[in-house]
GROMACS .gro file of C-alpha atoms in nm:
model
  268
    1MET     CA    1   5.482  -4.483   4.162
    2SER     CA    2   5.315  -4.187   4.053
    3ASP     CA    3   5.117  -4.153   3.780
    4THR     CA    4   5.226  -4.060   3.435
    5VAL     CA    5   5.045  -3.923   3.118
    6ILE     CA    6   5.217  -4.014   2.802
    7THR     CA    7   5.110  -3.840   2.524
    8SER     CA    8   5.240  -3.910   2.131
    9PRO     CA    9   5.401  -3.646   1.938
   10GLU     CA   10   5.111  -3.670   1.713
   11SER     CA   11   4.843  -3.564   1.932
   12SER     CA   12   5.063  -3.236   2.075
   13SER     CA   13   5.096  -3.092   1.742
   14GLN     CA   14   4.700  -3.092   1.733
   15PRO     CA   15   4.646  -2.718   1.655
   16ALA     CA   16   4.369  -2.529   1.909
   17PRO     CA   17   4.056  -2.482   1.805
   18VAL     CA   18   4.026  -2.148   1.577
   19ARG     CA   19   3.816  -1.903   1.815
   20PRO     CA   20   3.737  -1.577   1.583
   21LYS     CA   21   3.772  -1.250   1.775
   22ASN     CA   22   3.410  -1.165   1.619
   23ARG     CA   23   3.172  -1.463   1.684
   24LYS     CA   24   2.903  -1.216   1.573
   25ARG     CA   25   3.026  -1.216   1.228
   26ASP     CA   26   2.743  -1.369   1.096
   27GLN     CA   27   2.474  -1.158   1.255
   28TRP     CA   28   2.667  -0.849   1.123
   29ILE     CA   29   2.677  -0.972   0.767
   30ALA     CA   30   2.252  -1.058   0.789
   31PHE     CA   31   2.237  -0.718   0.985
   32TRP     CA   32   2.421  -0.501   0.747
   33LEU     CA   33   2.267  -0.684   0.424
   34VAL     CA   34   1.966  -0.524   0.516
   35PRO     CA   35   2.005  -0.153   0.441
   36ILE     CA   36   2.159  -0.274   0.080
   37PHE     CA   37   1.820  -0.467   0.010
   38PHE     CA   38   1.641  -0.175   0.078
   39ASN     CA   39   1.839   0.061  -0.093
   40ILE     CA   40   1.842  -0.130  -0.446
   41PHE     CA   41   1.460  -0.230  -0.354
   42GLY     CA   42   1.417   0.187  -0.364
   43ILE     CA   43   1.614   0.267  -0.670
   44VAL     CA   44   1.406  -0.051  -0.850
   45PHE     CA   45   1.069   0.129  -0.735
   46VAL     CA   46   1.160   0.503  -0.754
   47PRO     CA   47   1.407   0.627  -0.993
   48LEU     CA   48   1.454   0.330  -1.234
   49SER     CA   49   1.083   0.226  -1.314
   50TRP     CA   50   0.898   0.550  -1.138
   51MET     CA   51   0.628   0.260  -1.004
   52MET     CA   52   0.675   0.476  -0.691
   53PRO     CA   53   0.511   0.745  -0.564
   54PRO     CA   54   0.193   0.521  -0.694
   55ARG     CA   55   0.029   0.620  -1.017
   56PRO     CA   56  -0.319   0.744  -0.998
   57PRO     CA   57  -0.549   0.432  -0.985
   58ASN     CA   58  -0.819   0.656  -1.233
   59SER     CA   59  -0.482   0.725  -1.490
   60PRO     CA   60  -0.624   0.778  -1.820
   61THR     CA   61  -0.576   0.417  -2.072
   62PRO     CA   62  -0.309   0.600  -2.286
   63ALA     CA   63  -0.081   0.689  -1.958
   64ILE     CA   64  -0.114   0.327  -1.838
   65VAL     CA   65  -0.031   0.141  -2.177
   66GLU     CA   66   0.285   0.420  -2.199
   67PHE     CA   67   0.371   0.293  -1.866
   68MET     CA   68   0.326  -0.053  -1.881
   69GLN     CA   69   0.498  -0.076  -2.163
   70SER     CA   70   0.793   0.124  -2.046
   71HIS     CA   71   1.181  -0.032  -2.132
   72ASN     CA   72   1.262   0.076  -1.795
   73LEU     CA   73   1.005  -0.154  -1.589
   74LEU     CA   74   1.184  -0.476  -1.771
   75ILE     CA   75   1.542  -0.357  -1.649
   76ALA     CA   76   1.385  -0.275  -1.317
   77CYS     CA   77   1.259  -0.648  -1.285
   78ALA     CA   78   1.553  -0.816  -1.384
   79VAL     CA   79   1.730  -0.612  -1.112
   80LEU     CA   80   1.458  -0.697  -0.852
   81THR     CA   81   1.483  -1.054  -0.994
   82LEU     CA   82   1.850  -1.062  -0.891
   83CYS     CA   83   1.822  -0.912  -0.507
   84PHE     CA   84   1.470  -1.069  -0.457
   85GLY     CA   85   1.672  -1.355  -0.235
   86LEU     CA   86   1.824  -1.101   0.003
   87ALA     CA   87   1.455  -1.027   0.155
   88PRO     CA   88   1.462  -1.322   0.359
   89VAL     CA   89   1.800  -1.206   0.524
   90SER     CA   90   1.610  -0.905   0.643
   91ASN     CA   91   1.353  -1.128   0.807
   92ALA     CA   92   1.591  -1.346   0.946
   93VAL     CA   93   1.717  -1.022   1.148
   94TYR     CA   94   1.409  -1.045   1.357
   95LEU     CA   95   1.364  -1.397   1.409
   96ILE     CA   96   1.687  -1.432   1.565
   97GLN     CA   97   1.634  -1.167   1.794
   98ILE     CA   98   1.286  -1.331   1.874
   99LYS     CA   99   1.443  -1.662   1.939
  100ARG     CA  100   1.654  -1.481   2.231
  101MET     CA  101   1.324  -1.408   2.400
  102SER     CA  102   1.159  -1.579   2.676
  103VAL     CA  103   0.814  -1.630   2.437
  104SER     CA  104   0.671  -1.906   2.298
  105PRO     CA  105   0.804  -2.005   1.937
  106VAL     CA  106   0.438  -1.952   1.782
  107PHE     CA  107   0.551  -1.571   1.783
  108ARG     CA  108   0.888  -1.656   1.580
  109TYR     CA  109   0.677  -1.853   1.313
  110SER     CA  110   0.396  -1.592   1.266
  111VAL     CA  111   0.649  -1.358   1.166
  112MET     CA  112   0.841  -1.590   0.971
  113VAL     CA  113   0.509  -1.722   0.774
  114GLY     CA  114   0.395  -1.339   0.758
  115SER     CA  115   0.739  -1.201   0.651
  116MET     CA  116   0.740  -1.503   0.344
  117THR     CA  117   0.371  -1.423   0.256
  118GLY     CA  118   0.464  -1.042   0.237
  119ALA     CA  119   0.734  -1.105   0.040
  120ILE     CA  120   0.542  -1.305  -0.221
  121VAL     CA  121   0.229  -1.041  -0.258
  122GLY     CA  122   0.438  -0.747  -0.180
  123MET     CA  123   0.737  -0.818  -0.410
  124LEU     CA  124   0.670  -1.102  -0.638
  125PHE     CA  125   0.336  -1.035  -0.775
  126PRO     CA  126   0.401  -0.690  -0.857
  127LEU     CA  127   0.723  -0.792  -1.047
  128PHE     CA  128   0.575  -1.013  -1.208
  129CYS     CA  129   0.265  -0.791  -1.331
  130PHE     CA  130   0.470  -0.472  -1.410
  131GLY     CA  131   0.713  -0.721  -1.613
  132ILE     CA  132   0.464  -0.908  -1.801
  133GLY     CA  133   0.310  -0.580  -1.913
  134ALA     CA  134   0.620  -0.456  -2.050
  135PHE     CA  135   0.770  -0.788  -2.167
  136ARG     CA  136   0.534  -0.815  -2.495
  137SER     CA  137   0.402  -0.524  -2.673
  138GLY     CA  138   0.078  -0.711  -2.804
  139TYR     CA  139  -0.123  -0.730  -2.497
  140ASP     CA  140  -0.377  -0.486  -2.551
  141SER     CA  141  -0.511  -0.206  -2.351
  142SER     CA  142  -0.725  -0.368  -2.138
  143THR     CA  143  -0.525  -0.646  -2.029
  144LEU     CA  144  -0.245  -0.384  -1.945
  145ARG     CA  145  -0.505  -0.245  -1.760
  146MET     CA  146  -0.566  -0.537  -1.538
  147LEU     CA  147  -0.198  -0.592  -1.484
  148TYR     CA  148  -0.166  -0.224  -1.374
  149ASP     CA  149  -0.447  -0.281  -1.097
  150PHE     CA  150  -0.333  -0.590  -0.992
  151GLY     CA  151   0.047  -0.468  -0.931
  152TYR     CA  152  -0.081  -0.180  -0.725
  153LEU     CA  153  -0.354  -0.355  -0.556
  154ALA     CA  154  -0.068  -0.635  -0.441
  155PHE     CA  155   0.179  -0.379  -0.332
  156ILE     CA  156  -0.009  -0.123  -0.148
  157GLY     CA  157  -0.337  -0.338  -0.067
  158SER     CA  158  -0.213  -0.645   0.104
  159LEU     CA  159  -0.119  -0.592   0.439
  160GLY     CA  160  -0.298  -0.856   0.622
  161CYS     CA  161  -0.009  -1.089   0.624
  162PHE     CA  162   0.215  -0.764   0.760
  163CYS     CA  163  -0.035  -0.721   0.994
  164VAL     CA  164  -0.002  -1.054   1.168
  165MET     CA  165   0.378  -1.011   1.096
  166TRP     CA  166   0.397  -0.695   1.323
  167MET     CA  167   0.149  -0.775   1.584
  168ALA     CA  168   0.362  -1.122   1.661
  169PHE     CA  169   0.688  -0.901   1.679
  170GLY     CA  170   0.540  -0.632   1.931
  171LEU     CA  171   0.354  -0.853   2.120
  172ALA     CA  172   0.660  -1.092   2.171
  173ILE     CA  173   0.882  -0.769   2.273
  174ILE     CA  174   0.640  -0.684   2.521
  175LEU     CA  175   0.578  -1.005   2.691
  176ASP     CA  176   0.959  -1.083   2.679
  177THR     CA  177   1.138  -1.094   3.016
  178ASN     CA  178   1.480  -1.100   2.900
  179ASN     CA  179   1.483  -0.757   2.789
  180VAL     CA  180   1.617  -0.852   2.420
  181LEU     CA  181   1.462  -0.529   2.286
  182PRO     CA  182   1.300  -0.209   2.471
  183LYS     CA  183   0.961  -0.236   2.567
  184TRP     CA  184   0.868   0.072   2.397
  185LEU     CA  185   0.957  -0.074   2.122
  186GLY     CA  186   0.674  -0.330   2.170
  187TYR     CA  187   0.419  -0.094   2.193
  188TYR     CA  188   0.516   0.139   1.935
  189THR     CA  189   0.513  -0.169   1.662
  190VAL     CA  190   0.111  -0.259   1.780
  191TRP     CA  191   0.078   0.092   1.700
  192GLN     CA  192   0.225   0.105   1.379
  193TYR     CA  193   0.056  -0.199   1.258
  194VAL     CA  194  -0.300  -0.043   1.382
  195SER     CA  195  -0.213   0.273   1.178
  196GLU     CA  196  -0.134   0.024   0.876
  197LEU     CA  197  -0.520  -0.085   0.891
  198ILE     CA  198  -0.613   0.228   0.715
  199VAL     CA  199  -0.489   0.072   0.373
  200ALA     CA  200  -0.748  -0.160   0.354
  201PRO     CA  201  -0.990   0.115   0.146
  202VAL     CA  202  -0.764   0.082  -0.103
  203TRP     CA  203  -0.985  -0.197  -0.271
  204ILE     CA  204  -1.283   0.042  -0.253
  205SER     CA  205  -1.179   0.427  -0.344
  206LYS     CA  206  -1.010   0.494  -0.698
  207SER     CA  207  -0.953   0.886  -0.594
  208GLY     CA  208  -0.926   1.110  -0.266
  209PRO     CA  209  -0.713   1.010   0.011
  210PHE     CA  210  -0.785   0.653   0.029
  211ALA     CA  211  -0.693   0.578  -0.296
  212TRP     CA  212  -0.377   0.383  -0.312
  213ASN     CA  213  -0.157   0.631  -0.388
  214GLY     CA  214  -0.385   0.888  -0.156
  215LEU     CA  215  -0.249   1.096   0.138
  216MET     CA  216  -0.355   0.879   0.417
  217THR     CA  217  -0.325   0.491   0.262
  218PHE     CA  218   0.017   0.563   0.107
  219TRP     CA  219   0.185   0.892   0.188
  220PHE     CA  220   0.076   0.883   0.590
  221ALA     CA  221   0.111   0.489   0.609
  222MET     CA  222   0.480   0.534   0.443
  223ALA     CA  223   0.617   0.796   0.723
  224LEU     CA  224   0.505   0.559   0.943
  225TYR     CA  225   0.667   0.277   0.847
  226VAL     CA  226   0.976   0.432   0.740
  227SER     CA  227   1.060   0.594   1.045
  228TRP     CA  228   0.934   0.280   1.229
  229GLN     CA  229   1.141   0.072   1.037
  230ILE     CA  230   1.472   0.292   1.122
  231ILE     CA  231   1.379   0.284   1.484
  232VAL     CA  232   1.368  -0.082   1.476
  233TYR     CA  233   1.682  -0.128   1.318
  234VAL     CA  234   1.883   0.070   1.547
  235CYS     CA  235   1.716  -0.140   1.833
  236ILE     CA  236   1.829  -0.455   1.688
  237TYR     CA  237   2.179  -0.281   1.624
  238ARG     CA  238   2.179  -0.234   1.981
  239ALA     CA  239   2.059  -0.560   2.072
  240ILE     CA  240   2.306  -0.750   1.867
  241LYS     CA  241   2.617  -0.564   1.991
  242ASN     CA  242   2.512  -0.582   2.367
  243GLN     CA  243   2.463  -0.923   2.312
  244ARG     CA  244   2.706  -1.155   2.529
  245ASP     CA  245   2.936  -1.384   2.342
  246ASP     CA  246   2.855  -1.664   2.623
  247THR     CA  247   2.491  -1.683   2.470
  248LEU     CA  248   2.513  -1.698   2.130
  249GLU     CA  249   2.376  -2.037   2.008
  250ASN     CA  250   2.716  -2.148   1.794
  251ALA     CA  251   2.891  -2.040   2.138
  252TRP     CA  252   2.968  -2.395   2.201
  253LEU     CA  253   3.174  -2.431   1.882
  254TYR     CA  254   3.423  -2.186   1.985
  255ASP     CA  255   3.455  -2.322   2.328
  256LYS     CA  256   3.477  -2.676   2.332
  257PRO     CA  257   3.799  -2.849   2.399
  258VAL     CA  258   4.032  -3.035   2.165
  259PRO     CA  259   3.886  -3.396   2.124
  260SER     CA  260   4.190  -3.614   2.231
  261ASP     CA  261   4.404  -3.819   2.012
  262PRO     CA  262   4.292  -4.201   2.046
  263ARG     CA  263   4.619  -4.302   2.018
  264SER     CA  264   4.746  -4.109   2.347
  265LYS     CA  265   4.791  -4.352   2.634
  266ALA     CA  266   4.741  -4.332   3.020
  267ILE     CA  267   5.039  -4.574   3.177
  268ALA     CA  268   4.995  -4.647   3.548
   0.00000   0.00000   0.00000
């Protein structure tokens, strides 16, 4: 007698697993949130509050008091508080690409911890310093001047965590044998990191090219960083686009077979 498989009607009506057309939708959502975050970040720091370009370290006390008690600073801090959570999304775009590389997890963890530290000192500290100064009108001029220095030195003079972060990112690209990102981007990243070391003198200089608003420590470093950041995201865009669907971490969720119905019976 030939073998016959009898399946219950209930199991035959079980729907097939949903296989989305775009399996990289989660990566694309994270990717496109990054320019949204940086645009909000730029609006908050430039036209809304005029924290950037940086005001001079040797500004007269009346000018510092007027700036620190500006009502626009409170609005800027409120907006920044709402979008602060997008910073980890931008860092996740880097981390998912490093995870695809044939390098030690230490590179991924270095970028992750460096980005966390950088978000605290480079965004959270200035947010509270400038926000606290504008929150209450009763602070004396010496307190406002201290918050003024704290905010700018935290934003511009805290590049140590970023140096470790970008060095790990650049070395990961150079050592990777999977060619997730182009090798030249790794060397460019390492060079960009070295150029950020010129910001260290902001803790010493109060005027000139090495002050926190100087030609070298702000304008030159910012021009390098912005151009590098644009190039990085173009390369990440291509890396996401060129990644095969079967190499996605969640590919097995889409390709696994429909589980059999326990009520099905095989009768010989």
